[in-house]
CSV table of C-alpha atoms and ligand atoms in Angstrom, one decimal:
chain,number,residue,atom,x,y,z
A,195,MET,CA,31.5,111.4,183.0
A,196,LYS,CA,33.4,109.3,185.6
A,197,THR,CA,31.4,110.8,188.5
A,198,LEU,CA,28.1,110.1,186.7
A,199,LEU,CA,29.2,106.5,186.0
A,200,TYR,CA,30.1,106.2,189.7
A,201,ALA,CA,26.7,107.4,190.7
A,202,ILE,CA,25.0,105.0,188.3
A,203,GLU,CA,27.0,102.1,189.7
A,204,VAL,CA,25.8,102.9,193.2
A,205,LYS,CA,22.2,103.1,192.0
A,206,ILE,CA,22.6,99.7,190.2
A,207,ARG,CA,24.0,98.0,193.3
A,208,ASN,CA,21.2,99.4,195.4
A,209,GLY,CA,18.6,98.3,192.8
A,210,GLU,CA,17.5,101.8,192.1
A,211,ARG,CA,15.8,103.0,188.8
A,212,LEU,CA,18.1,104.7,186.2
A,213,SER,CA,17.0,108.0,184.6
A,214,ARG,CA,17.0,109.0,181.0
A,215,GLU,CA,20.3,110.9,181.5
A,216,GLU,CA,21.9,107.9,183.1
A,217,GLY,CA,20.7,105.7,180.3
A,218,LEU,CA,22.4,108.1,177.8
A,219,ALA,CA,25.6,107.8,179.8
A,220,LEU,CA,25.4,104.1,179.4
A,221,MET,CA,25.1,104.5,175.7
A,222,GLN,CA,28.2,106.7,175.6
A,223,THR,CA,30.7,104.8,177.8
A,224,ASN,CA,33.2,102.5,175.9
A,225,ASP,CA,33.9,100.6,179.1
A,226,LEU,CA,32.1,97.5,177.8
A,227,ALA,CA,33.5,95.2,180.6
A,228,TRP,CA,32.0,97.5,183.2
A,229,LEU,CA,28.7,97.8,181.4
A,230,GLY,CA,28.5,93.9,181.3
A,231,PHE,CA,29.5,93.7,185.0
A,232,MET,CA,26.7,96.1,186.0
A,233,ALA,CA,24.2,94.4,183.8
A,234,ASP,CA,25.2,91.0,185.3
A,235,ILE,CA,24.5,92.4,188.8
A,236,ALA,CA,21.0,93.4,187.7
A,237,ARG,CA,20.4,90.1,185.8
A,238,LYS,CA,21.3,88.2,189.0
A,239,ARG,CA,18.9,90.2,191.1
A,240,LEU,CA,16.1,90.0,188.6
A,241,SER,CA,16.2,86.5,187.2
A,242,GLY,CA,18.9,84.5,188.9
A,243,ASP,CA,21.1,81.9,187.1
A,244,TYR,CA,18.4,80.4,184.9
A,245,VAL,CA,18.7,80.8,181.2
A,246,TYR,CA,15.4,80.0,179.4
A,247,PHE,CA,14.8,78.4,176.1
A,248,ASN,CA,11.9,76.8,174.4
A,249,VAL,CA,11.2,74.4,171.7
A,250,ASN,CA,9.3,76.3,168.9
A,251,ARG,CA,8.5,76.5,165.3
A,252,HIS,CA,8.2,79.6,163.3
A,253,ILE,CA,5.5,79.9,160.6
A,254,ASN,CA,5.4,83.0,158.3
A,255,LEU,CA,2.1,82.8,156.5
A,256,THR,CA,3.0,85.2,153.7
A,257,ASN,CA,5.8,87.6,152.7
A,258,VAL,CA,3.2,89.6,150.6
A,259,CYS,CA,3.0,93.0,152.4
A,260,THR,CA,1.5,96.2,151.7
A,261,ALA,CA,3.7,98.2,154.1
A,262,ARG,CA,7.0,97.7,152.3
A,263,CYS,CA,9.2,99.1,155.0
A,264,LYS,CA,12.6,100.2,153.8
A,265,PHE,CA,14.6,98.2,156.4
A,266,CYS,CA,12.7,94.9,155.5
A,267,ALA,CA,14.2,92.2,153.2
A,268,PHE,CA,11.2,89.9,153.7
A,269,GLY,CA,8.0,91.7,152.6
A,270,CYS,CA,7.4,91.9,148.8
A,271,ASP,CA,4.6,92.8,146.4
A,272,ALA,CA,2.0,90.2,145.3
A,273,GLY,CA,3.4,90.0,141.9
A,274,SER,CA,7.0,89.5,142.8
A,275,PRO,CA,8.7,86.2,141.9
A,276,GLU,CA,9.6,85.5,145.6
A,277,ALA,CA,6.0,86.1,146.8
A,278,TYR,CA,4.2,83.2,148.6
A,279,ALA,CA,1.0,83.0,150.5
A,280,MET,CA,0.0,79.8,152.5
A,281,THR,CA,-3.5,78.4,152.6
A,282,ALA,CA,-4.9,77.5,156.1
A,283,ARG,CA,-4.4,73.8,155.1
A,284,GLN,CA,-0.7,74.4,154.3
A,285,ALA,CA,-0.1,76.2,157.6
A,286,LEU,CA,-1.8,73.3,159.4
A,287,ASP,CA,0.3,70.7,157.5
A,288,ILE,CA,3.5,72.5,158.5
A,289,ALA,CA,2.4,72.7,162.1
A,290,ARG,CA,1.3,69.0,162.2
A,291,ALA,CA,4.6,67.8,160.7
A,292,ALA,CA,6.6,69.8,163.1
A,293,ALA,CA,4.7,68.5,166.1
A,294,ALA,CA,5.1,64.9,164.7
A,295,ALA,CA,8.9,65.4,164.2
A,296,ASP,CA,9.4,66.7,167.8
A,297,PRO,CA,7.3,65.6,170.7
A,298,ASP,CA,8.8,68.4,172.7
A,299,LEU,CA,7.5,71.1,170.4
A,300,ARG,CA,5.4,73.6,172.5
A,301,GLU,CA,4.9,76.8,170.6
A,302,LEU,CA,4.0,78.1,167.2
A,303,HIS,CA,5.4,81.5,166.5
A,304,ILE,CA,3.4,83.0,163.6
A,305,VAL,CA,4.2,86.5,162.1
A,306,SER,CA,3.6,87.6,158.5
A,307,GLY,CA,3.4,90.3,156.0
A,308,LEU,CA,0.3,92.5,155.7
A,309,HIS,CA,-1.6,90.8,152.9
A,310,PRO,CA,-3.7,93.1,150.7
A,311,GLU,CA,-6.5,90.6,150.1
A,312,TRP,CA,-6.8,88.2,153.1
A,313,PRO,CA,-9.8,89.1,155.3
A,314,PHE,CA,-9.6,88.9,159.2
A,315,GLU,CA,-11.7,85.7,159.2
A,316,TYR,CA,-8.8,84.0,157.5
A,317,TYR,CA,-6.5,84.6,160.4
A,318,LEU,CA,-9.2,83.6,162.8
A,319,GLU,CA,-9.7,80.3,160.8
A,320,ILE,CA,-6.0,79.5,160.9
A,321,ILE,CA,-5.8,80.0,164.7
A,322,ARG,CA,-8.9,78.2,165.3
A,323,SER,CA,-7.8,75.1,163.2
A,324,LEU,CA,-4.3,75.0,164.6
A,325,LYS,CA,-5.7,75.1,168.2
A,326,THR,CA,-8.4,72.5,167.4
A,327,GLU,CA,-5.9,70.0,165.7
A,328,LEU,CA,-3.0,70.7,167.9
A,329,PRO,CA,-4.4,71.8,171.3
A,330,HIS,CA,-1.1,71.1,173.2
A,331,LEU,CA,0.7,73.8,171.2
A,332,HIS,CA,0.7,77.4,172.4
A,333,ILE,CA,0.0,79.9,169.7
A,334,LYS,CA,2.2,83.1,169.9
A,335,ALA,CA,1.1,85.1,166.9
A,336,PHE,CA,0.7,88.5,165.2
A,337,THR,CA,2.8,91.6,165.9
A,338,GLY,CA,1.1,94.9,167.1
A,339,VAL,CA,1.4,96.0,163.4
A,340,GLU,CA,-0.6,92.9,162.2
A,341,ILE,CA,-3.3,93.5,164.8
A,342,CYS,CA,-3.7,97.2,163.6
A,343,HIS,CA,-3.9,95.9,160.1
A,344,PHE,CA,-6.7,93.4,161.1
A,345,ALA,CA,-8.6,96.3,162.9
A,346,LYS,CA,-8.4,98.3,159.6
A,347,ILE,CA,-9.5,95.6,157.2
A,348,SER,CA,-12.3,94.4,159.5
A,349,GLY,CA,-13.6,97.7,160.7
A,350,LYS,CA,-13.4,96.3,164.2
A,351,SER,CA,-11.6,97.8,167.2
A,352,ILE,CA,-8.3,96.6,168.5
A,353,PHE,CA,-10.1,95.3,171.6
A,354,GLN,CA,-12.6,93.3,169.5
A,355,VAL,CA,-9.8,91.9,167.2
A,356,LEU,CA,-7.8,90.7,170.1
A,357,THR,CA,-10.9,89.3,171.8
A,358,GLU,CA,-11.8,87.2,168.8
A,359,LEU,CA,-8.3,86.0,168.3
A,360,LYS,CA,-8.1,85.0,172.0
A,361,GLN,CA,-11.4,83.1,171.7
A,362,ALA,CA,-10.0,81.4,168.6
A,363,GLY,CA,-6.9,80.2,170.5
A,364,LEU,CA,-4.3,82.9,170.6
A,365,GLY,CA,-2.2,82.5,173.7
A,366,SER,CA,0.3,85.4,173.5
A,367,MET,CA,1.9,87.8,171.1
A,368,PRO,CA,5.5,88.2,170.0
A,369,GLY,CA,7.3,91.5,170.4
A,370,GLY,CA,7.9,92.5,166.7
A,371,GLY,CA,6.6,95.5,164.8
A,372,ALA,CA,7.7,98.0,167.5
A,373,GLU,CA,10.8,98.8,165.4
A,374,ILE,CA,11.8,102.1,167.1
A,375,PHE,CA,9.3,104.4,168.7
A,376,SER,CA,10.3,107.5,166.8
A,377,GLU,CA,7.9,109.3,164.4
A,378,ARG,CA,11.0,110.8,162.6
A,379,ILE,CA,12.2,107.3,161.8
A,380,ARG,CA,8.8,106.0,161.0
A,381,GLN,CA,8.3,108.7,158.4
A,382,GLN,CA,11.6,107.7,156.8
A,383,LEU,CA,11.6,104.0,157.1
A,384,PHE,CA,8.1,102.6,157.6
A,385,PRO,CA,5.5,105.2,156.8
A,386,ASN,CA,2.9,102.8,155.7
A,387,LYS,CA,2.4,100.9,159.1
A,388,ALA,CA,1.4,101.5,162.7
A,389,GLY,CA,3.7,103.7,164.7
A,390,ALA,CA,4.5,103.9,168.4
A,391,GLU,CA,1.2,105.0,169.8
A,392,ASP,CA,-0.8,102.3,168.0
A,393,TRP,CA,1.8,99.5,168.8
A,394,LEU,CA,1.7,100.5,172.6
A,395,LYS,CA,-2.2,100.6,172.4
A,396,VAL,CA,-2.2,97.0,171.0
A,397,ALA,CA,0.1,95.8,173.7
A,398,ARG,CA,-1.9,97.6,176.5
A,399,THR,CA,-5.1,96.1,175.2
A,400,ALA,CA,-3.6,92.7,174.9
A,401,HIS,CA,-2.4,92.8,178.5
A,402,SER,CA,-5.9,94.0,179.7
A,403,LEU,CA,-7.3,90.8,178.1
A,404,GLY,CA,-4.8,88.6,179.8
A,405,LEU,CA,-2.6,88.0,176.7
A,406,PRO,CA,1.0,88.5,177.5
A,407,THR,CA,3.3,90.0,174.9
A,408,ASN,CA,7.0,90.4,174.2
A,409,ALA,CA,8.5,93.8,173.2
A,410,SER,CA,11.3,94.5,170.7
A,411,MET,CA,13.5,97.3,169.4
A,412,LEU,CA,15.1,97.3,166.0
A,413,TYR,CA,18.5,99.1,166.4
A,414,GLY,CA,21.6,99.8,164.2
A,415,HIS,CA,20.0,101.7,161.3
A,416,ILE,CA,19.4,105.5,161.4
A,417,GLU,CA,18.3,105.9,165.1
A,418,THR,CA,20.2,108.0,167.7
A,419,ALA,CA,21.2,106.9,171.2
A,420,GLU,CA,18.5,109.2,172.5
A,421,GLU,CA,15.8,107.4,170.4
A,422,ARG,CA,17.0,104.0,171.6
A,423,ILE,CA,16.7,105.1,175.3
A,424,ASP,CA,13.4,106.8,174.7
A,425,HIS,CA,12.1,103.6,173.2
A,426,LEU,CA,13.2,101.6,176.2
A,427,LEU,CA,11.6,104.2,178.6
A,428,LYS,CA,8.2,104.0,176.8
A,429,LEU,CA,8.4,100.2,177.2
A,430,ARG,CA,9.3,100.6,180.9
A,431,SER,CA,6.4,102.9,181.5
A,432,LEU,CA,3.9,100.6,179.8
A,433,GLN,CA,5.2,97.8,182.0
A,434,ASP,CA,4.7,99.8,185.0
A,435,GLU,CA,1.1,100.3,184.0
A,436,THR,CA,0.2,96.7,182.8
A,437,GLY,CA,3.1,94.3,183.8
A,438,GLY,CA,2.2,92.3,180.7
A,439,ILE,CA,5.6,92.3,178.9
A,440,GLN,CA,7.4,88.9,179.4
A,441,THR,CA,10.5,89.7,177.6
A,442,PHE,CA,12.4,92.3,175.8
A,443,ILE,CA,14.4,91.6,172.6
A,444,GLY,CA,16.8,93.8,171.0
A,445,LEU,CA,17.0,93.2,167.2
A,446,PRO,CA,20.1,94.2,165.3
A,447,PHE,CA,19.3,95.6,161.9
A,448,HIS,CA,20.6,93.4,159.0
A,449,PRO,CA,21.0,95.7,155.9
A,450,ALA,CA,21.4,93.0,153.2
A,451,ASN,CA,18.7,93.0,150.6
A,452,THR,CA,16.9,96.0,152.3
A,453,GLY,CA,16.4,99.5,150.9
A,454,LEU,CA,19.3,100.5,153.1
A,455,ALA,CA,21.8,97.9,151.7
A,456,GLY,CA,25.1,99.6,150.8
A,457,LYS,CA,24.3,102.7,152.9
A,458,ILE,CA,24.5,101.2,156.4
A,459,SER,CA,26.7,98.4,157.8
A,460,ARG,CA,25.6,95.8,160.4
A,461,VAL,CA,26.5,97.1,163.8
A,462,SER,CA,29.3,95.5,165.7
A,463,ALA,CA,29.1,92.8,168.1
A,464,TRP,CA,30.4,95.3,170.7
A,465,GLU,CA,27.3,97.4,170.0
A,466,ASP,CA,25.1,94.3,170.4
A,467,LEU,CA,26.5,93.5,173.8
A,468,ARG,CA,26.2,97.2,174.8
A,469,MET,CA,22.5,97.2,173.8
A,470,ILE,CA,21.8,94.0,175.7
A,471,ALA,CA,23.4,95.4,178.8
A,472,VAL,CA,21.7,98.8,178.5
A,473,ALA,CA,18.3,97.1,178.0
A,474,ARG,CA,18.8,95.0,181.2
A,475,LEU,CA,19.8,98.0,183.1
A,476,MET,CA,17.0,100.4,182.0
A,477,LEU,CA,14.2,97.8,181.9
A,478,ASP,CA,14.1,97.0,185.6
A,479,ASN,CA,10.5,95.9,185.5
A,480,ILE,CA,10.9,93.4,182.6
A,481,LYS,CA,12.1,90.1,184.0
A,482,ASN,CA,13.6,88.6,180.8
A,483,ILE,CA,16.0,89.9,178.3
A,484,LYS,CA,16.4,87.7,175.3
A,485,ALA,CA,19.6,87.1,173.2
A,486,TYR,CA,18.0,86.0,170.0
A,487,TRP,CA,20.7,83.9,168.5
A,488,VAL,CA,19.2,83.9,165.1
A,489,MET,CA,20.0,87.5,164.6
A,490,LEU,CA,23.0,87.8,167.0
A,491,THR,CA,24.8,84.6,166.0
A,492,VAL,CA,25.4,81.8,168.5
A,493,PRO,CA,28.8,83.2,169.8
A,494,VAL,CA,27.4,86.6,170.5
A,495,ALA,CA,24.3,85.1,172.1
A,496,GLN,CA,26.4,83.3,174.4
A,497,LEU,CA,28.5,86.3,175.3
A,498,ALA,CA,25.3,88.2,175.8
A,499,LEU,CA,24.5,85.9,178.7
A,500,GLY,CA,27.3,87.7,180.5
A,501,PHE,CA,25.8,91.1,179.6
A,502,GLY,CA,22.4,90.8,181.2
A,503,ALA,CA,20.5,88.3,179.0
A,504,ASN,CA,18.7,85.3,180.5
A,505,ASP,CA,17.0,83.8,177.5
A,506,VAL,CA,18.1,82.5,174.2
A,507,ASP,CA,14.7,82.1,172.5
A,508,GLY,CA,14.1,78.7,171.1
A,509,THR,CA,15.0,76.1,168.5
A,510,VAL,CA,13.2,78.2,166.0
A,511,SER,CA,13.5,75.7,163.1
A,512,GLU,CA,13.2,77.6,159.8
A,513,GLU,CA,13.3,81.3,160.0
A,514,LYS,CA,12.6,83.5,157.0
A,515,ILE,CA,12.6,87.2,158.0
A,516,SER,CA,16.1,87.9,159.2
A,517,HIS,CA,17.6,85.3,156.8
A,518,ALA,CA,16.0,87.3,153.9
A,519,ALA,CA,18.2,90.1,155.3
A,520,GLY,CA,21.4,88.2,155.2
A,521,SER,CA,21.5,86.6,158.7
A,522,LYS,CA,24.1,83.9,158.4
A,523,THR,CA,23.0,81.7,161.4
A,524,ALA,CA,21.8,78.1,161.0
A,525,LEU,CA,18.1,77.6,160.2
A,526,GLY,CA,17.5,75.8,163.5
A,527,LEU,CA,19.3,74.6,166.6
A,528,ASN,CA,18.0,71.5,168.4
A,529,LYS,CA,17.4,71.3,172.1
A,530,VAL,CA,20.7,69.7,172.8
A,531,ASN,CA,22.6,72.5,171.0
A,532,LEU,CA,20.7,75.0,173.1
A,533,ILE,CA,21.4,73.2,176.3
A,534,ASP,CA,25.2,73.0,175.5
A,535,LEU,CA,25.3,76.6,174.4
A,536,ILE,CA,24.0,77.6,177.9
A,537,LEU,CA,25.9,75.1,179.9
A,538,SER,CA,29.2,76.3,178.4
A,539,THR,CA,28.7,79.7,179.9
A,540,GLY,CA,28.3,78.2,183.4
A,541,ARG,CA,24.6,79.1,183.7
A,542,VAL,CA,21.6,76.8,184.1
A,543,PRO,CA,19.5,75.8,181.1
A,544,VAL,CA,15.8,75.8,181.8
A,545,GLU,CA,13.3,74.6,179.3
A,546,ARG,CA,10.2,76.8,179.5
A,547,ASP,CA,6.7,77.1,178.0
A,548,SER,CA,5.6,80.3,176.2
A,549,THR,CA,4.6,82.0,179.4
A,550,TYR,CA,7.7,81.1,181.4
A,551,ASN,CA,6.5,78.2,183.3
A,552,VAL,CA,9.4,75.9,183.9
A,553,ILE,CA,9.2,72.5,182.0
A,554,ARG,CA,12.7,71.2,183.1
A,555,VAL,CA,15.8,72.4,184.7
A,556,TYR,CA,19.0,70.8,183.2
A,557,ALA,CA,21.2,71.2,186.2
B,669,SF4,S1,8.7,94.7,158.4
B,669,SF4,FE1,6.7,93.7,158.5
B,669,SF4,S2,5.2,95.2,157.8
B,669,SF4,FE2,7.3,95.9,157.1
B,669,SF4,S3,7.5,95.2,155.1
B,669,SF4,FE3,8.4,93.7,156.4
B,669,SF4,S4,6.8,92.2,156.7
B,669,SF4,FE4,5.8,94.1,156.0
């Protein structure tokens, strides 16, 4: 093992690509300090000392969802007491109020459940009206799973769905819905929604249309180390092909209120930091690795900046999905909080837009 880790260190220092076997060795070592040191070398080479954030607002149009994934605490049936579904007008009012409250707001991040009755035209109408009324806001919306759902309910191809959404004003896509690219796990935890091949097809199609996407991985449930590495390798290979992935986000599974509550505990901060570092080292062609403070907590997100991360996401203001699963983080941070969080790690806070153009460097 020691010889293999030494060989890996030489490759990292030389900027060489790591293999599957080497990725698995990274998942096995308990030398977390070394792993962080290695990831920091890769981070410096790929993205320098900038740490990015943006000013964004999440909108979840509905929690009604036909997929009812076992790991999800957010989705519910239409008749459930917690069920809600926004009209286009309500979504617009939320966005307008958010824009009026914060002149720095630049992005709307919109993801939702798979509603059993809404037609595809409803989503087009929402994007169109948001873009018409608030043209200065970038709309980052819909996971690969939602896009597959739109294709199914409309009878259109993924290409056609994405083309129409782009024409309506969609600017990019978030990375959710990828979960973990394993058919074994899909069958057990999320059999009613799109799997790996469909998610990758959506991302590939989006990239071909000039829509950048993020990419995520849900870890800390029933997956193996091999499945985590294979997931990262599938993303790396897609990125070799298209170059359209802007950021990778590792999402730790929060079991509270899910079908796995009481059976699985939340993974440790140690495991979170290992995952950030391994992602940084394996995804040598994805420039940004996000430490999503909402799911990691602010202290772990700060530590993650020493383990390969170079982005802390955004102000978020109101988040429903991970909080439904027991996330204890605050519902939003303001810009000053984010800048302080980054400055106290000795790195340079950089406000960005949704496609990583620099708005301002806080030196
Ligand atoms: S993870 Fe997404 S698709 Fe699955 S139940 Fe939750 S909202 Fe629905």
